[in-house]
One Martini backbone bead per residue (centre of mass of N, CA, C, O) as a GRO file, in nm:
protein
  447
    1MET     BB    1   0.027   0.037  -0.054
    2TRP     BB    2   0.281   0.262   0.032
    3ASN     BB    3   0.391   0.245  -0.268
    4PHE     BB    4   0.171   0.335  -0.385
    5LEU     BB    5   0.139   0.616  -0.254
    6LYS     BB    6   0.403   0.746  -0.314
    7PRO     BB    7   0.576   0.963  -0.444
    8GLU     BB    8   0.626   1.126  -0.739
    9PRO     BB    9   0.879   1.142  -0.934
   10HIS     BB   10   1.130   1.346  -1.040
   11LYS     BB   11   1.175   1.508  -1.353
   12PRO     BB   12   1.280   1.635  -1.606
   13LEU     BB   13   1.304   1.927  -1.708
   14LYS     BB   14   1.132   2.160  -1.930
   15PRO     BB   15   1.183   2.337  -2.164
   16LYS     BB   16   1.168   2.655  -2.094
   17GLU     BB   17   0.946   2.720  -2.337
   18ALA     BB   18   0.700   2.517  -2.142
   19VAL     BB   19   0.671   2.577  -1.845
   20ASP     BB   20   0.446   2.822  -1.864
   21PRO     BB   21   0.232   2.662  -2.028
   22THR     BB   22   0.210   2.424  -1.814
   23TYR     BB   23   0.184   2.566  -1.521
   24LYS     BB   24  -0.113   2.715  -1.641
   25ARG     BB   25  -0.244   2.451  -1.673
   26LEU     BB   26  -0.221   2.269  -1.429
   27ARG     BB   27  -0.305   2.465  -1.234
   28TRP     BB   28  -0.576   2.436  -1.306
   29GLN     BB   29  -0.657   2.133  -1.292
   30VAL     BB   30  -0.527   2.099  -0.992
   31PHE     BB   31  -0.774   2.239  -0.898
   32ILE     BB   32  -1.028   2.117  -1.002
   33GLY     BB   33  -0.948   1.850  -0.900
   34ILE     BB   34  -1.000   1.927  -0.596
   35PHE     BB   35  -1.217   2.042  -0.591
   36ILE     BB   36  -1.433   1.810  -0.692
   37GLY     BB   37  -1.326   1.622  -0.480
   38TYR     BB   38  -1.387   1.776  -0.199
   39ALA     BB   39  -1.698   1.802  -0.256
   40GLY     BB   40  -1.752   1.469  -0.297
   41TYR     BB   41  -1.713   1.427   0.002
   42TYR     BB   42  -1.978   1.581   0.114
   43ILE     BB   43  -2.174   1.442   0.001
   44VAL     BB   44  -2.043   1.212   0.177
   45ARG     BB   45  -2.041   1.348   0.509
   46LYS     BB   46  -2.350   1.393   0.682
   47ASN     BB   47  -2.648   1.260   0.590
   48PHE     BB   48  -2.747   1.171   0.840
   49SER     BB   49  -2.847   1.404   0.957
   50LEU     BB   50  -3.074   1.398   0.765
   51ALA     BB   51  -3.184   1.093   0.915
   52MET     BB   52  -3.254   1.169   1.192
   53PRO     BB   53  -3.562   1.193   1.188
   54TYR     BB   54  -3.638   0.926   1.110
   55LEU     BB   55  -3.488   0.754   1.310
   56GLU     BB   56  -3.667   0.861   1.565
   57GLU     BB   57  -3.911   0.795   1.456
   58MET     BB   58  -3.795   0.449   1.524
   59GLY     BB   59  -3.692   0.524   1.864
   60PHE     BB   60  -3.421   0.722   1.846
   61ASN     BB   61  -3.279   0.942   2.079
   62LYS     BB   62  -3.092   1.220   2.067
   63GLY     BB   63  -2.864   1.141   2.228
   64LEU     BB   64  -2.778   0.880   2.041
   65LEU     BB   65  -2.767   1.077   1.791
   66GLY     BB   66  -2.500   1.192   1.859
   67VAL     BB   67  -2.341   1.001   1.905
   68ALA     BB   68  -2.341   0.854   1.634
   69ILE     BB   69  -2.200   1.121   1.489
   70SER     BB   70  -1.972   1.171   1.648
   71ALA     BB   71  -1.786   0.950   1.528
   72ASN     BB   72  -1.730   1.132   1.232
   73ALA     BB   73  -1.554   1.343   1.419
   74ILE     BB   74  -1.356   1.208   1.542
   75ALA     BB   75  -1.233   1.028   1.323
   76TYR     BB   76  -1.196   1.301   1.131
   77GLY     BB   77  -0.975   1.446   1.383
   78ILE     BB   78  -0.782   1.190   1.369
   79SER     BB   79  -0.722   1.174   1.064
   80LYS     BB   80  -0.642   1.437   0.970
   81PHE     BB   81  -0.364   1.399   1.122
   82LEU     BB   82  -0.222   1.171   1.065
   83MET     BB   83  -0.320   1.095   0.738
   84GLY     BB   84  -0.140   1.386   0.697
   85GLY     BB   85   0.126   1.238   0.744
   86VAL     BB   86   0.043   1.042   0.521
   87SER     BB   87   0.015   1.293   0.307
   88ASP     BB   88   0.317   1.429   0.294
   89ARG     BB   89   0.377   1.099   0.222
   90SER     BB   90   0.218   1.124  -0.040
   91SER     BB   91   0.016   1.130  -0.318
   92ALA     BB   92  -0.211   1.343  -0.437
   93ARG     BB   93  -0.354   1.136  -0.662
   94LYS     BB   94  -0.445   0.937  -0.456
   95PHE     BB   95  -0.544   0.985  -0.190
   96LEU     BB   96  -0.802   1.147  -0.248
   97PRO     BB   97  -0.945   0.951  -0.397
   98LEU     BB   98  -0.904   0.688  -0.200
   99GLY     BB   99  -1.124   0.836   0.001
  100LEU     BB  100  -1.388   0.878  -0.131
  101ALA     BB  101  -1.435   0.575  -0.212
  102LEU     BB  102  -1.444   0.479   0.112
  103SER     BB  103  -1.702   0.675   0.190
  104ALA     BB  104  -1.904   0.563  -0.013
  105LEU     BB  105  -1.917   0.239   0.035
  106VAL     BB  106  -2.005   0.305   0.368
  107THR     BB  107  -2.288   0.455   0.258
  108LEU     BB  108  -2.395   0.234   0.112
  109LEU     BB  109  -2.394   0.065   0.400
  110LEU     BB  110  -2.583   0.294   0.571
  111GLY     BB  111  -2.873   0.215   0.376
  112THR     BB  112  -2.959  -0.007   0.504
  113LYS     BB  113  -3.045  -0.199   0.733
  114ALA     BB  114  -2.814  -0.281   0.879
  115GLY     BB  115  -2.684  -0.023   0.936
  116ILE     BB  116  -2.976   0.105   1.092
  117SER     BB  117  -3.017  -0.101   1.306
  118SER     BB  118  -2.818   0.067   1.527
  119ILE     BB  119  -2.590   0.244   1.719
  120ALA     BB  120  -2.329   0.063   1.710
  121VAL     BB  121  -2.306   0.055   1.373
  122MET     BB  122  -2.366   0.359   1.321
  123PHE     BB  123  -2.134   0.434   1.462
  124LEU     BB  124  -1.880   0.241   1.301
  125LEU     BB  125  -1.949   0.364   1.015
  126GLN     BB  126  -1.918   0.689   1.122
  127PHE     BB  127  -1.597   0.635   1.170
  128MET     BB  128  -1.557   0.497   0.906
  129ILE     BB  129  -1.624   0.776   0.747
  130GLY     BB  130  -1.416   0.975   0.915
  131TRP     BB  131  -1.162   0.864   0.834
  132PHE     BB  132  -1.227   0.870   0.513
  133GLN     BB  133  -1.262   1.207   0.524
  134GLY     BB  134  -0.963   1.293   0.635
  135MET     BB  135  -0.841   1.219   0.323
  136GLY     BB  136  -0.911   1.534   0.186
  137TRP     BB  137  -0.735   1.762   0.278
  138PRO     BB  138  -0.439   1.719   0.287
  139PRO     BB  139  -0.389   1.671  -0.051
  140CYS     BB  140  -0.540   1.967  -0.090
  141GLY     BB  141  -0.261   2.077   0.095
  142ARG     BB  142  -0.039   1.977  -0.094
  143VAL     BB  143  -0.114   2.114  -0.346
  144MET     BB  144  -0.122   2.423  -0.282
  145THR     BB  145   0.203   2.468  -0.166
  146HIS     BB  146   0.316   2.373  -0.439
  147TRP     BB  147   0.155   2.530  -0.680
  148PHE     BB  148   0.113   2.758  -0.461
  149SER     BB  149   0.167   3.040  -0.376
  150HIS     BB  150   0.227   3.261  -0.052
  151ASN     BB  151   0.060   3.551  -0.224
  152GLU     BB  152  -0.194   3.421  -0.301
  153ARG     BB  153  -0.338   3.142  -0.119
  154GLY     BB  154  -0.569   3.273  -0.013
  155THR     BB  155  -0.725   3.311  -0.241
  156LYS     BB  156  -0.719   3.043  -0.340
  157MET     BB  157  -0.849   2.914  -0.096
  158SER     BB  158  -1.107   3.060  -0.089
  159ILE     BB  159  -1.205   2.931  -0.358
  160TRP     BB  160  -1.149   2.593  -0.244
  161ASN     BB  161  -1.329   2.611  -0.024
  162CYS     BB  162  -1.612   2.583  -0.155
  163ALA     BB  163  -1.667   2.315  -0.218
  164HIS     BB  164  -1.827   2.191   0.057
  165ASN     BB  165  -2.016   2.412  -0.014
  166VAL     BB  166  -2.114   2.253  -0.294
  167GLY     BB  167  -2.123   1.987  -0.164
  168GLY     BB  168  -2.321   2.089   0.089
  169MET     BB  169  -2.566   2.170  -0.099
  170VAL     BB  170  -2.649   1.921  -0.286
  171MET     BB  171  -2.726   1.728  -0.048
  172GLY     BB  172  -3.022   1.856   0.003
  173PRO     BB  173  -3.145   1.811  -0.295
  174MET     BB  174  -3.050   1.517  -0.380
  175ALA     BB  175  -3.174   1.375  -0.170
  176ALA     BB  176  -3.497   1.508  -0.232
  177ALA     BB  177  -3.459   1.369  -0.544
  178GLY     BB  178  -3.420   1.078  -0.417
  179ILE     BB  179  -3.673   1.005  -0.248
  180VAL     BB  180  -3.854   1.050  -0.553
  181TRP     BB  181  -3.726   0.860  -0.749
  182PHE     BB  182  -3.686   0.569  -0.528
  183GLY     BB  183  -3.903   0.603  -0.260
  184THR     BB  184  -3.665   0.640  -0.025
  185TRP     BB  185  -3.465   0.780   0.195
  186GLN     BB  186  -3.193   0.536   0.180
  187ALA     BB  187  -3.174   0.622  -0.077
  188GLY     BB  188  -3.128   0.906  -0.116
  189ILE     BB  189  -2.929   0.987   0.119
  190PHE     BB  190  -2.679   0.738   0.028
  191TRP     BB  191  -2.690   0.607  -0.241
  192PHE     BB  192  -2.692   0.859  -0.437
  193PRO     BB  193  -2.421   1.033  -0.320
  194ALA     BB  194  -2.262   0.722  -0.367
  195ALA     BB  195  -2.225   0.733  -0.648
  196VAL     BB  196  -2.102   0.983  -0.712
  197ALA     BB  197  -1.856   0.969  -0.520
  198LEU     BB  198  -1.772   0.759  -0.749
  199VAL     BB  199  -1.721   0.954  -1.004
  200ILE     BB  200  -1.534   1.152  -0.890
  201ALA     BB  201  -1.303   1.011  -0.810
  202VAL     BB  202  -1.232   0.928  -1.091
  203VAL     BB  203  -1.200   1.275  -1.197
  204ALA     BB  204  -0.995   1.357  -0.989
  205TYR     BB  205  -0.749   1.185  -1.109
  206ALA     BB  206  -0.723   1.257  -1.388
  207LEU     BB  207  -0.662   1.585  -1.282
  208THR     BB  208  -0.435   1.524  -1.057
  209ARG     BB  209  -0.132   1.598  -0.926
  210ASP     BB  210   0.125   1.590  -0.693
  211THR     BB  211   0.381   1.767  -0.801
  212PRO     BB  212   0.557   1.972  -1.063
  213GLN     BB  213   0.828   1.803  -1.060
  214SER     BB  214   0.665   1.542  -1.152
  215CYS     BB  215   0.614   1.760  -1.411
  216GLY     BB  216   0.903   1.888  -1.472
  217LEU     BB  217   0.922   2.114  -1.280
  218PRO     BB  218   0.914   2.398  -1.092
  219PRO     BB  219   0.925   2.549  -0.831
  220VAL     BB  220   0.656   2.774  -0.767
  221GLU     BB  221   0.864   2.982  -0.674
  222GLU     BB  222   1.044   3.002  -0.887
  223TYR     BB  223   0.824   3.070  -1.107
  224ARG     BB  224   0.719   3.344  -0.953
  225ASN     BB  225   0.947   3.454  -0.719
  226ASP     BB  226   0.788   3.352  -0.414
  227TYR     BB  227   0.974   3.408  -0.112
  228PRO     BB  228   0.926   3.290   0.193
  229PRO     BB  229   1.123   3.364   0.493
  230ASN     BB  230   1.137   2.992   0.511
  231TYR     BB  231   1.287   2.965   0.287
  232SER     BB  232   1.431   2.643   0.109
  233ALA     BB  233   1.544   2.409   0.008
  234LYS     BB  234   1.468   2.170   0.228
  235SER     BB  235   1.145   2.221   0.119
  236GLU     BB  236   1.183   1.977  -0.123
  237GLN     BB  237   1.231   1.808   0.125
  238GLU     BB  238   1.136   1.523   0.253
  239LEU     BB  239   0.951   1.451   0.541
  240THR     BB  240   1.004   1.296   0.880
  241ALA     BB  241   0.762   1.255   1.079
  242ARG     BB  242   0.922   1.373   1.305
  243GLU     BB  243   0.982   1.624   1.133
  244ILE     BB  244   0.653   1.711   1.156
  245PHE     BB  245   0.550   1.668   1.467
  246PHE     BB  246   0.837   1.786   1.650
  247LYS     BB  247   0.941   2.056   1.495
  248TYR     BB  248   0.668   2.185   1.303
  249VAL     BB  249   0.404   2.153   1.549
  250LEU     BB  250   0.407   2.092   1.844
  251ASN     BB  251   0.619   2.354   1.843
  252ASN     BB  252   0.357   2.566   1.798
  253LYS     BB  253   0.205   2.866   1.960
  254ILE     BB  254   0.033   2.908   1.793
  255LEU     BB  255  -0.141   2.645   1.651
  256TRP     BB  256  -0.276   2.625   1.918
  257TYR     BB  257  -0.451   2.861   1.928
  258ILE     BB  258  -0.619   2.787   1.673
  259ALA     BB  259  -0.711   2.532   1.739
  260LEU     BB  260  -0.882   2.609   1.995
  261ALA     BB  261  -1.050   2.815   1.812
  262ASN     BB  262  -1.192   2.599   1.636
  263ALA     BB  263  -1.354   2.423   1.812
  264PHE     BB  264  -1.580   2.665   1.829
  265ILE     BB  265  -1.602   2.704   1.525
  266TYR     BB  266  -1.708   2.387   1.522
  267MET     BB  267  -1.975   2.444   1.695
  268VAL     BB  268  -2.142   2.613   1.531
  269ARG     BB  269  -2.129   2.503   1.261
  270TYR     BB  270  -2.266   2.233   1.360
  271GLY     BB  271  -2.467   2.324   1.569
  272VAL     BB  272  -2.659   2.429   1.299
  273LEU     BB  273  -2.631   2.203   1.070
  274ASP     BB  274  -2.625   1.925   1.244
  275TRP     BB  275  -2.958   2.028   1.389
  276ALA     BB  276  -3.169   2.166   1.169
  277PRO     BB  277  -3.342   1.907   1.131
  278THR     BB  278  -3.444   1.884   1.409
  279TYR     BB  279  -3.540   2.187   1.448
  280LEU     BB  280  -3.720   2.231   1.191
  281LYS     BB  281  -3.924   2.022   1.258
  282GLU     BB  282  -3.991   2.046   1.542
  283THR     BB  283  -4.047   2.363   1.576
  284LYS     BB  284  -4.151   2.434   1.231
  285SER     BB  285  -4.239   2.140   1.074
  286TYR     BB  286  -4.026   2.080   0.856
  287ASP     BB  287  -3.988   1.913   0.549
  288ILE     BB  288  -3.724   1.756   0.360
  289ARG     BB  289  -3.757   1.947   0.179
  290GLU     BB  290  -3.729   2.248   0.351
  291ILE     BB  291  -3.437   2.123   0.468
  292GLY     BB  292  -3.271   2.101   0.190
  293TRP     BB  293  -3.280   2.389   0.171
  294ALA     BB  294  -3.162   2.509   0.416
  295TYR     BB  295  -2.906   2.386   0.347
  296PHE     BB  296  -2.865   2.537   0.050
  297LEU     BB  297  -2.833   2.838   0.200
  298TYR     BB  298  -2.596   2.779   0.400
  299GLU     BB  299  -2.389   2.672   0.152
  300PHE     BB  300  -2.407   2.892  -0.039
  301ALA     BB  301  -2.335   3.160   0.146
  302ALA     BB  302  -2.039   3.068   0.160
  303ILE     BB  303  -1.918   3.142  -0.072
  304PRO     BB  304  -1.893   3.431  -0.083
  305GLY     BB  305  -1.813   3.452   0.239
  306THR     BB  306  -1.548   3.331   0.161
  307LEU     BB  307  -1.431   3.505  -0.038
  308ILE     BB  308  -1.454   3.798   0.088
  309CYS     BB  309  -1.272   3.732   0.298
  310GLY     BB  310  -0.998   3.673   0.153
  311TRP     BB  311  -1.018   3.900   0.119
  312LEU     BB  312  -0.990   4.114   0.315
  313SER     BB  313  -0.757   3.960   0.450
  314ASP     BB  314  -0.556   4.090   0.181
  315ARG     BB  315  -0.623   4.372   0.137
  316ILE     BB  316  -0.751   4.539   0.387
  317PHE     BB  317  -0.559   4.377   0.633
  318LYS     BB  318  -0.286   4.237   0.502
  319GLY     BB  319  -0.301   3.955   0.668
  320ARG     BB  320  -0.498   3.940   0.895
  321ARG     BB  321  -0.669   3.679   1.002
  322ALA     BB  322  -0.725   3.767   1.285
  323LEU     BB  323  -0.960   4.022   1.270
  324THR     BB  324  -1.125   3.846   1.036
  325THR     BB  325  -1.241   3.674   1.249
  326MET     BB  326  -1.343   3.843   1.471
  327ILE     BB  327  -1.568   3.991   1.297
  328TYR     BB  328  -1.722   3.722   1.245
  329MET     BB  329  -1.795   3.625   1.484
  330ALA     BB  330  -1.936   3.849   1.599
  331LEU     BB  331  -2.141   3.825   1.377
  332VAL     BB  332  -2.269   3.555   1.418
  333ALA     BB  333  -2.378   3.592   1.726
  334LEU     BB  334  -2.586   3.746   1.591
  335PHE     BB  335  -2.740   3.525   1.422
  336VAL     BB  336  -2.810   3.361   1.652
  337LEU     BB  337  -3.000   3.556   1.791
  338VAL     BB  338  -3.196   3.552   1.579
  339TYR     BB  339  -3.274   3.286   1.543
  340TRP     BB  340  -3.348   3.235   1.811
  341GLN     BB  341  -3.562   3.481   1.878
  342PHE     BB  342  -3.665   3.536   1.570
  343GLY     BB  343  -3.784   3.262   1.462
  344ASN     BB  344  -4.089   3.241   1.326
  345SER     BB  345  -4.009   3.243   0.972
  346PRO     BB  346  -3.897   3.164   0.695
  347VAL     BB  347  -3.777   3.401   0.646
  348ILE     BB  348  -3.581   3.438   0.906
  349VAL     BB  349  -3.423   3.189   0.906
  350SER     BB  350  -3.297   3.243   0.581
  351ILE     BB  351  -3.144   3.446   0.678
  352CYS     BB  352  -3.060   3.292   0.949
  353LEU     BB  353  -2.858   3.126   0.762
  354ILE     BB  354  -2.718   3.258   0.540
  355ALA     BB  355  -2.534   3.427   0.731
  356ILE     BB  356  -2.384   3.219   0.870
  357GLY     BB  357  -2.287   3.073   0.630
  358PHE     BB  358  -2.136   3.355   0.509
  359LEU     BB  359  -1.998   3.386   0.831
  360ILE     BB  360  -1.832   3.091   0.927
  361TYR     BB  361  -1.639   3.003   0.672
  362GLY     BB  362  -1.396   3.215   0.685
  363PRO     BB  363  -1.282   3.112   0.980
  364VAL     BB  364  -1.218   2.864   0.831
  365MET     BB  365  -1.038   2.895   0.673
  366LEU     BB  366  -0.812   3.107   0.789
  367ILE     BB  367  -0.718   2.874   0.952
  368GLY     BB  368  -0.585   2.715   0.740
  369VAL     BB  369  -0.384   2.910   0.601
  370HIS     BB  370  -0.237   2.962   0.890
  371ALA     BB  371  -0.159   2.633   0.937
  372LEU     BB  372   0.034   2.660   0.631
  373ASP     BB  373   0.213   2.893   0.742
  374LEU     BB  374   0.337   2.784   0.962
  375ALA     BB  375   0.485   2.526   0.757
  376PRO     BB  376   0.600   2.353   0.599
  377LYS     BB  377   0.481   2.229   0.304
  378LYS     BB  378   0.562   1.928   0.402
  379ALA     BB  379   0.348   1.980   0.679
  380ALA     BB  380   0.079   2.090   0.607
  381GLY     BB  381  -0.104   1.874   0.688
  382THR     BB  382  -0.057   1.872   0.959
  383SER     BB  383  -0.108   2.086   1.050
  384ALA     BB  384  -0.396   2.120   0.983
  385GLY     BB  385  -0.466   1.843   1.123
  386LEU     BB  386  -0.425   2.011   1.432
  387THR     BB  387  -0.682   2.197   1.384
  388GLY     BB  388  -0.891   1.950   1.302
  389PHE     BB  389  -0.900   1.818   1.533
  390PHE     BB  390  -1.005   2.013   1.740
  391GLY     BB  391  -1.251   2.049   1.576
  392TYR     BB  392  -1.398   1.743   1.527
  393PHE     BB  393  -1.335   1.623   1.837
  394PHE     BB  394  -1.435   1.900   1.994
  395GLY     BB  395  -1.626   2.048   1.821
  396THR     BB  396  -1.823   1.833   1.684
  397ALA     BB  397  -1.850   1.602   1.865
  398LEU     BB  398  -1.830   1.676   2.193
  399LEU     BB  399  -2.014   1.959   2.137
  400ALA     BB  400  -2.208   1.947   1.892
  401ASN     BB  401  -2.305   1.687   1.934
  402ILE     BB  402  -2.291   1.547   2.247
  403GLY     BB  403  -2.378   1.792   2.387
  404LEU     BB  404  -2.636   1.897   2.214
  405GLY     BB  405  -2.803   1.640   2.274
  406TYR     BB  406  -2.799   1.693   2.574
  407ILE     BB  407  -2.925   1.942   2.595
  408VAL     BB  408  -3.156   1.912   2.499
  409GLU     BB  409  -3.268   1.705   2.673
  410ASN     BB  410  -3.248   1.831   2.912
  411TRP     BB  411  -3.299   2.214   2.807
  412GLY     BB  412  -3.307   2.232   2.518
  413TRP     BB  413  -3.285   2.486   2.289
  414ASN     BB  414  -3.167   2.732   2.471
  415GLY     BB  415  -2.904   2.589   2.548
  416SER     BB  416  -2.774   2.568   2.265
  417PHE     BB  417  -2.729   2.884   2.243
  418ILE     BB  418  -2.628   2.958   2.411
  419SER     BB  419  -2.361   2.774   2.346
  420LEU     BB  420  -2.303   2.895   2.093
  421LEU     BB  421  -2.211   3.197   2.199
  422ILE     BB  422  -1.999   3.095   2.380
  423ALA     BB  423  -1.832   2.977   2.123
  424CYS     BB  424  -1.792   3.284   1.998
  425ALA     BB  425  -1.646   3.419   2.256
  426LEU     BB  426  -1.379   3.186   2.252
  427ALA     BB  427  -1.301   3.219   1.977
  428PHE     BB  428  -1.246   3.541   1.981
  429ILE     BB  429  -1.001   3.519   2.193
  430LEU     BB  430  -0.818   3.311   2.111
  431VAL     BB  431  -0.751   3.475   1.858
  432GLY     BB  432  -0.649   3.730   1.968
  433PHE     BB  433  -0.386   3.575   2.095
  434THR     BB  434  -0.260   3.615   1.767
  435TYR     BB  435  -0.225   3.886   1.698
  436LYS     BB  436   0.056   4.045   1.785
  437GLU     BB  437   0.227   3.766   1.650
  438GLU     BB  438   0.109   3.845   1.339
  439GLN     BB  439   0.186   4.109   1.319
  440TYR     BB  440   0.510   4.049   1.289
  441SER     BB  441   0.469   3.890   1.027
  442VAL     BB  442   0.377   4.061   0.816
  443LYS     BB  443   0.639   4.260   0.850
  444GLN     BB  444   0.845   4.049   0.782
  445THR     BB  445   0.721   4.005   0.493
  446LYS     BB  446   0.726   4.304   0.365
  447SER     BB  447   1.041   4.309   0.435
   0.00000   0.00000   0.00000
């Protein structure tokens, strides 16, 4: 398996006149490949949350369903960190579609009668899906750091980051259409999206390439004459697992601050998203079609929100990711409050979901960009994996899924909204701790 996944070997450099046209073509191609591929991951990422209202009708309670869905985030958080280390020493072209195909196959199994037979089985299958999902972000981070240089990465990452919104956005309407076409909610929510994801895995493999050097091209820093402060010839050498984890990731104080902040950002992100179907069905009497379109609005709004966030952080705030994140999180808190206190009509609910979706994914994206900038590009997947581990294991699994599940069960929906507002405040404070050192880093880069 390792020989199959190992990085693509470097090829002799192409003639000088062929470098520029080849680079331009392949940069677009690999970007489209990781965009489509990562969007495919989200088609089979959160299907279980759409199934939760049906499972509750079958007799499962919210607390136990929260435990089951938490397995996805627990596994994803651990996998994103550990598989990030594997990805940093693997071919992105093979690693990305492999994880997607495995996620789709387990999703097919989850849609069977045996797959939803008990909380234990659902927990196990959700864990497997989460683990394979952890194979998605790291190879994309590897591609971004090898094909796009430092001073363009924020903008390019903001565009690529919309891939999971595209996948999440189409998943709701896809499930609703699948239920109509195939006649069962299992087929619509699980089987149809899984089949589409398998096709996308093939497309991603066809488009993605590993590194420029594997295509006979020079490093992107040389091609664009854009060398970050910590760049050297060693940046192009593969690192050992020990160097990645202990030298460049675990000893980085700022990385730990943003990892902790990410836990609370993800609590808000998935606290709203995962519980929206149950909340809207239980308190607003929405049916699956209305819930599917609520998903669509939440994810669709994230696309312009993420792009604007990336533009603001690059152009207006001159690379100050912390300040941009703090502004966004303050606005998220405002609309969570409105969603809670004034969401008495479909129009207000839709406006709030649009606003929260518009705002929350900007900080998610900026945490990822910051993580990539804090470590050498050969350790990019692991660096981002640490923040992802905190986001998914603590923020999503423990806080958003299990925590909010039992909070709703014991203190009602009011308790869940109070918890989300506290999470917004803590994320704001923790990101604020990075502001001073980020100011210094921005000045060093400019000089």
